[in-house]
Amino acid sequence: MDDLDQLEAQSIFILREAYRKLRPLGMLWSLGKDSNVMIWLARKAFMGRVPFPALHVDTGKKFPEMYAFRDEYAKKWNLDLVVRDCPPVEEIDPSLPPAARSAARKTAGLAALIEEQKFRGVIAGIRRDEQATRAKERVFSPRGAGHQWDVRNQPPEFWDQYATPHEAGMHIRVHPLLSWREIDIWRYIQRENIPVVDLYFSKNGRRYRSLGDQDITSPVESDAATLEDIIAELRSSRTSERAGRAMDHESEDAFERLRVAGYL
């Protein structure tokens, strides 16, 4: 068993634990590389069928390639796809910097979807190596009433023992990819031949390394035009994966404020 086999086995165990302990349960599908891997792992975990809905919280500002990908693979993978729109930016906290305020629309849309569907668990494809605030997460991470994350009051997780406390208004975020690194995701995509949006591959010397809304996400300089190129690039790159995300550069605490309020 190699390192990818171990990561796959751990993630499948987490997905099965979540399905056993948390109902109703949903899986967020952002249409990016990480959530595509997550859908793939869920299909493996449950014999080819994802037994809970795939949730797309839609800002209406994704790239056309991402919407085409969603519509194609929701059918091919036989997903129970649930799409919900986000509120307009005018309804979002005006004290946030512009890009963070725009991104916070997704937080509000997700909160409304959780309350509508009364989810006890929501599976999300974040990784610890993406961003410092995400490195503080647990695999099974409780969110209090109002969807707030108390980063200083999280349950310990020893020997794959995951706590699932439940109080009125609370839900659990489940993170099956927390231990994966960006390069692991791409090596696994290559090994399993998992489809991804072609915006990740270089055109005219630039590519998207992290996909978000069109108006707050930029491509980075890169000549990586194939999976092999991307993996080779990551072995030597010192550029942050989220270098093209505007909200990460607006203020020191902007992303942490989003996360505490319920952002992914």
CSV table of C-alpha atoms in Angstrom, one decimal:
chain,number,residue,atom,x,y,z
A,1,MET,CA,0.0,0.0,0.0
A,2,ASP,CA,1.5,3.4,-1.0
A,3,ASP,CA,0.8,6.9,0.4
A,4,LEU,CA,-2.1,7.5,-2.1
A,5,ASP,CA,-3.7,4.1,-1.1
A,6,GLN,CA,-3.5,5.2,2.6
A,7,LEU,CA,-5.0,8.6,2.0
A,8,GLU,CA,-7.8,7.0,-0.1
A,9,ALA,CA,-8.5,4.4,2.6
A,10,GLN,CA,-8.6,7.1,5.3
A,11,SER,CA,-11.0,9.3,3.3
A,12,ILE,CA,-13.3,6.4,2.5
A,13,PHE,CA,-13.4,5.5,6.3
A,14,ILE,CA,-14.3,9.2,7.1
A,15,LEU,CA,-17.1,9.2,4.5
A,16,ARG,CA,-18.6,6.0,5.8
A,17,GLU,CA,-18.4,7.3,9.4
A,18,ALA,CA,-20.2,10.5,8.4
A,19,TYR,CA,-22.9,8.6,6.6
A,20,ARG,CA,-23.4,6.2,9.5
A,21,LYS,CA,-23.5,9.0,12.2
A,22,LEU,CA,-25.0,12.1,10.5
A,23,ARG,CA,-28.4,12.1,8.7
A,24,PRO,CA,-29.4,14.0,6.7
A,25,LEU,CA,-26.1,14.5,5.1
A,26,GLY,CA,-24.9,16.5,2.0
A,27,MET,CA,-21.7,16.9,0.1
A,28,LEU,CA,-20.6,20.3,-1.2
A,29,TRP,CA,-19.5,20.3,-4.8
A,30,SER,CA,-17.6,23.4,-5.8
A,31,LEU,CA,-16.7,21.9,-9.2
A,32,GLY,CA,-13.0,22.3,-8.4
A,33,LYS,CA,-10.3,19.6,-8.3
A,34,ASP,CA,-10.7,18.8,-4.6
A,35,SER,CA,-14.4,18.3,-4.6
A,36,ASN,CA,-14.2,16.2,-7.8
A,37,VAL,CA,-11.8,13.9,-5.9
A,38,MET,CA,-14.2,13.9,-3.0
A,39,ILE,CA,-17.1,12.8,-5.3
A,40,TRP,CA,-14.9,10.1,-6.8
A,41,LEU,CA,-14.0,8.8,-3.3
A,42,ALA,CA,-17.7,8.8,-2.3
A,43,ARG,CA,-18.5,6.7,-5.3
A,44,LYS,CA,-15.8,4.3,-4.2
A,45,ALA,CA,-17.0,4.3,-0.6
A,46,PHE,CA,-20.6,3.4,-1.6
A,47,MET,CA,-20.2,1.0,-4.5
A,48,GLY,CA,-20.5,3.5,-7.3
A,49,ARG,CA,-23.5,5.4,-5.9
A,50,VAL,CA,-23.3,8.6,-3.9
A,51,PRO,CA,-26.1,8.1,-1.3
A,52,PHE,CA,-26.5,11.8,-0.4
A,53,PRO,CA,-27.1,15.0,-2.4
A,54,ALA,CA,-24.2,16.9,-4.1
A,55,LEU,CA,-24.7,20.6,-3.1
A,56,HIS,CA,-23.7,23.4,-5.4
A,57,VAL,CA,-24.1,26.8,-3.7
A,58,ASP,CA,-24.2,29.0,-6.8
A,59,THR,CA,-22.9,32.6,-6.8
A,60,GLY,CA,-23.9,32.9,-10.5
A,61,LYS,CA,-20.4,34.0,-11.3
A,62,LYS,CA,-18.5,30.8,-12.0
A,63,PHE,CA,-16.7,30.3,-15.3
A,64,PRO,CA,-18.9,28.9,-18.2
A,65,GLU,CA,-16.6,25.9,-18.3
A,66,MET,CA,-17.5,25.1,-14.7
A,67,TYR,CA,-21.2,25.2,-15.3
A,68,ALA,CA,-20.8,22.9,-18.4
A,69,PHE,CA,-18.7,20.5,-16.3
A,70,ARG,CA,-21.3,20.4,-13.6
A,71,ASP,CA,-24.2,19.6,-15.9
A,72,GLU,CA,-22.2,17.0,-17.8
A,73,TYR,CA,-20.8,15.1,-14.7
A,74,ALA,CA,-23.9,15.4,-12.6
A,75,LYS,CA,-25.6,13.1,-15.2
A,76,LYS,CA,-22.6,10.9,-15.8
A,77,TRP,CA,-22.0,10.3,-12.1
A,78,ASN,CA,-25.8,10.0,-11.5
A,79,LEU,CA,-25.7,12.6,-8.7
A,80,ASP,CA,-28.6,13.9,-6.8
A,81,LEU,CA,-27.6,17.5,-7.6
A,82,VAL,CA,-29.1,20.3,-5.4
A,83,VAL,CA,-28.3,23.9,-6.7
A,84,ARG,CA,-29.2,27.0,-4.6
A,85,ASP,CA,-28.5,30.6,-5.5
A,86,CYS,CA,-26.7,33.0,-3.1
A,87,PRO,CA,-28.1,36.3,-1.9
A,88,PRO,CA,-27.0,39.5,-3.6
A,89,VAL,CA,-23.8,41.3,-2.2
A,90,GLU,CA,-26.0,44.2,-1.0
A,91,GLU,CA,-27.2,41.8,1.8
A,92,ILE,CA,-23.7,41.0,3.0
A,93,ASP,CA,-21.7,42.6,5.8
A,94,PRO,CA,-20.5,45.9,4.3
A,95,SER,CA,-17.5,46.0,6.7
A,96,LEU,CA,-15.8,43.2,4.8
A,97,PRO,CA,-13.3,44.1,2.1
A,98,PRO,CA,-14.8,43.9,-1.5
A,99,ALA,CA,-13.6,40.4,-2.5
A,100,ALA,CA,-14.2,38.9,0.9
A,101,ARG,CA,-17.7,40.4,0.9
A,102,SER,CA,-18.4,38.9,-2.5
A,103,ALA,CA,-17.1,35.5,-1.3
A,104,ALA,CA,-19.3,35.8,1.8
A,105,ARG,CA,-22.3,35.4,-0.4
A,106,LYS,CA,-21.5,31.7,-0.6
A,107,THR,CA,-21.5,31.5,3.2
A,108,ALA,CA,-25.0,33.1,3.4
A,109,GLY,CA,-26.2,30.8,0.6
A,110,LEU,CA,-24.8,27.7,2.4
A,111,ALA,CA,-26.4,28.7,5.7
A,112,ALA,CA,-29.8,29.0,4.0
A,113,LEU,CA,-29.4,25.6,2.3
A,114,ILE,CA,-28.4,23.9,5.6
A,115,GLU,CA,-31.5,25.4,7.3
A,116,GLU,CA,-33.8,24.5,4.5
A,117,GLN,CA,-32.6,20.9,4.3
A,118,LYS,CA,-32.0,20.6,8.1
A,119,PHE,CA,-28.6,18.9,7.4
A,120,ARG,CA,-26.9,17.4,10.5
A,121,GLY,CA,-23.7,17.0,8.4
A,122,VAL,CA,-22.1,18.7,5.5
A,123,ILE,CA,-19.0,17.2,3.7
A,124,ALA,CA,-16.5,19.7,2.4
A,125,GLY,CA,-13.3,19.3,0.4
A,126,ILE,CA,-10.9,21.6,2.2
A,127,ARG,CA,-7.2,20.7,3.0
A,128,ARG,CA,-4.9,21.8,5.8
A,129,ASP,CA,-2.2,22.8,3.4
A,130,GLU,CA,-4.4,25.3,1.5
A,131,GLN,CA,-4.4,28.1,4.0
A,132,ALA,CA,-3.3,28.7,7.6
A,133,THR,CA,-6.8,29.1,9.0
A,134,ARG,CA,-7.9,25.8,7.4
A,135,ALA,CA,-4.9,24.1,9.1
A,136,LYS,CA,-6.7,24.6,12.4
A,137,GLU,CA,-9.7,22.4,11.4
A,138,ARG,CA,-10.8,19.0,12.7
A,139,VAL,CA,-12.0,16.2,10.5
A,140,PHE,CA,-15.5,16.3,12.2
A,141,SER,CA,-15.8,20.0,13.0
A,142,PRO,CA,-18.9,21.2,14.9
A,143,ARG,CA,-20.6,24.5,13.9
A,144,GLY,CA,-22.8,26.2,16.4
A,145,ALA,CA,-26.2,27.8,16.0
A,146,GLY,CA,-25.8,30.6,13.4
A,147,HIS,CA,-23.1,28.3,11.7
A,148,GLN,CA,-20.3,29.9,13.7
A,149,TRP,CA,-16.9,28.1,14.0
A,150,ASP,CA,-15.3,28.4,17.4
A,151,VAL,CA,-11.7,27.7,16.5
A,152,ARG,CA,-10.6,27.7,20.2
A,153,ASN,CA,-13.2,25.1,21.3
A,154,GLN,CA,-12.9,22.1,19.0
A,155,PRO,CA,-13.1,18.4,20.1
A,156,PRO,CA,-9.9,16.3,20.2
A,157,GLU,CA,-9.5,13.6,17.6
A,158,PHE,CA,-7.4,10.6,18.7
A,159,TRP,CA,-7.0,7.4,16.8
A,160,ASP,CA,-9.7,8.2,14.3
A,161,GLN,CA,-12.3,8.7,17.0
A,162,TYR,CA,-14.6,11.5,15.8
A,163,ALA,CA,-17.0,13.4,18.0
A,164,THR,CA,-20.5,14.3,16.7
A,165,PRO,CA,-22.0,16.6,19.4
A,166,HIS,CA,-25.5,17.9,18.5
A,167,GLU,CA,-27.4,20.7,19.9
A,168,ALA,CA,-30.3,22.7,18.5
A,169,GLY,CA,-29.1,24.6,15.4
A,170,MET,CA,-25.8,22.8,15.3
A,171,HIS,CA,-24.3,20.9,12.4
A,172,ILE,CA,-21.0,19.1,11.7
A,173,ARG,CA,-18.6,19.9,8.9
A,174,VAL,CA,-16.9,16.8,7.7
A,175,HIS,CA,-13.5,17.1,6.0
A,176,PRO,CA,-12.3,13.8,4.4
A,177,LEU,CA,-9.4,15.5,2.5
A,178,LEU,CA,-7.9,17.4,5.4
A,179,SER,CA,-4.7,15.4,5.4
A,180,TRP,CA,-4.2,15.6,1.6
A,181,ARG,CA,-1.7,18.0,0.0
A,182,GLU,CA,-2.2,19.8,-3.3
A,183,ILE,CA,0.2,17.5,-5.0
A,184,ASP,CA,-1.5,14.4,-3.6
A,185,ILE,CA,-4.8,15.6,-5.2
A,186,TRP,CA,-3.1,15.9,-8.6
A,187,ARG,CA,-1.3,12.6,-8.3
A,188,TYR,CA,-4.6,10.9,-7.4
A,189,ILE,CA,-6.4,12.6,-10.3
A,190,GLN,CA,-3.7,11.3,-12.6
A,191,ARG,CA,-3.8,7.7,-11.1
A,192,GLU,CA,-7.6,7.5,-11.2
A,193,ASN,CA,-8.1,9.4,-14.4
A,194,ILE,CA,-10.6,11.8,-12.7
A,195,PRO,CA,-12.0,14.5,-15.0
A,196,VAL,CA,-11.4,18.2,-14.1
A,197,VAL,CA,-12.2,21.6,-15.6
A,198,ASP,CA,-9.6,22.4,-18.3
A,199,LEU,CA,-9.0,25.9,-16.8
A,200,TYR,CA,-6.4,24.2,-14.6
A,201,PHE,CA,-4.2,23.6,-17.7
A,202,SER,CA,-1.9,26.3,-19.1
A,203,LYS,CA,-3.0,28.4,-22.1
A,204,ASN,CA,-0.7,31.3,-23.3
A,205,GLY,CA,1.5,30.9,-20.2
A,206,ARG,CA,-1.1,31.1,-17.5
A,207,ARG,CA,-3.5,28.7,-15.7
A,208,TYR,CA,-5.9,28.7,-12.8
A,209,ARG,CA,-4.4,26.9,-9.8
A,210,SER,CA,-7.5,27.5,-7.6
A,211,LEU,CA,-10.9,28.1,-9.1
A,212,GLY,CA,-13.5,30.5,-7.7
A,213,ASP,CA,-15.7,33.3,-9.0
A,214,GLN,CA,-14.6,35.0,-12.2
A,215,ASP,CA,-14.4,38.5,-10.7
A,216,ILE,CA,-12.2,37.5,-7.7
A,217,THR,CA,-10.0,34.8,-9.1
A,218,SER,CA,-7.0,35.2,-11.4
A,219,PRO,CA,-4.8,32.8,-13.3
A,220,VAL,CA,-1.1,32.5,-12.3
A,221,GLU,CA,1.9,32.3,-14.6
A,222,SER,CA,2.6,28.7,-15.6
A,223,ASP,CA,3.5,26.5,-18.5
A,224,ALA,CA,1.9,23.4,-17.0
A,225,ALA,CA,-0.4,22.1,-19.8
A,226,THR,CA,-0.7,18.4,-18.7
A,227,LEU,CA,-1.2,16.5,-15.5
A,228,GLU,CA,2.5,15.5,-15.6
A,229,ASP,CA,3.5,19.1,-16.0
A,230,ILE,CA,1.4,20.2,-13.0
A,231,ILE,CA,2.8,17.5,-10.7
A,232,ALA,CA,6.4,18.5,-11.8
A,233,GLU,CA,5.6,22.2,-11.3
A,234,LEU,CA,4.3,21.5,-7.7
A,235,ARG,CA,7.4,19.7,-6.8
A,236,SER,CA,9.5,22.9,-7.2
A,237,SER,CA,7.0,25.7,-6.8
A,238,ARG,CA,7.1,28.1,-3.9
A,239,THR,CA,4.0,30.0,-5.0
A,240,SER,CA,0.9,29.8,-2.8
A,241,GLU,CA,-1.9,27.7,-4.2
A,242,ARG,CA,-4.3,30.6,-3.5
A,243,ALA,CA,-2.1,33.3,-5.0
A,244,GLY,CA,-4.8,34.0,-7.5
A,245,ARG,CA,-7.6,34.5,-4.9
A,246,ALA,CA,-8.2,38.2,-4.3
A,247,MET,CA,-9.8,37.8,-0.9
A,248,ASP,CA,-6.6,36.2,0.6
A,249,HIS,CA,-4.7,39.4,0.0
A,250,GLU,CA,-7.2,42.1,1.1
A,251,SER,CA,-6.4,42.2,4.8
A,252,GLU,CA,-4.6,40.1,7.4
A,253,ASP,CA,-7.8,38.7,9.0
A,254,ALA,CA,-10.3,38.8,6.1
A,255,PHE,CA,-10.1,35.0,5.4
A,256,GLU,CA,-10.3,34.1,9.1
A,257,ARG,CA,-13.4,36.3,9.5
A,258,LEU,CA,-15.0,34.4,6.6
A,259,ARG,CA,-14.1,31.0,8.1
A,260,VAL,CA,-15.4,31.9,11.6
A,261,ALA,CA,-18.7,33.0,10.0
A,262,GLY,CA,-19.1,29.7,8.2
A,263,TYR,CA,-17.1,30.0,4.9
A,264,LEU,CA,-15.6,26.8,3.5
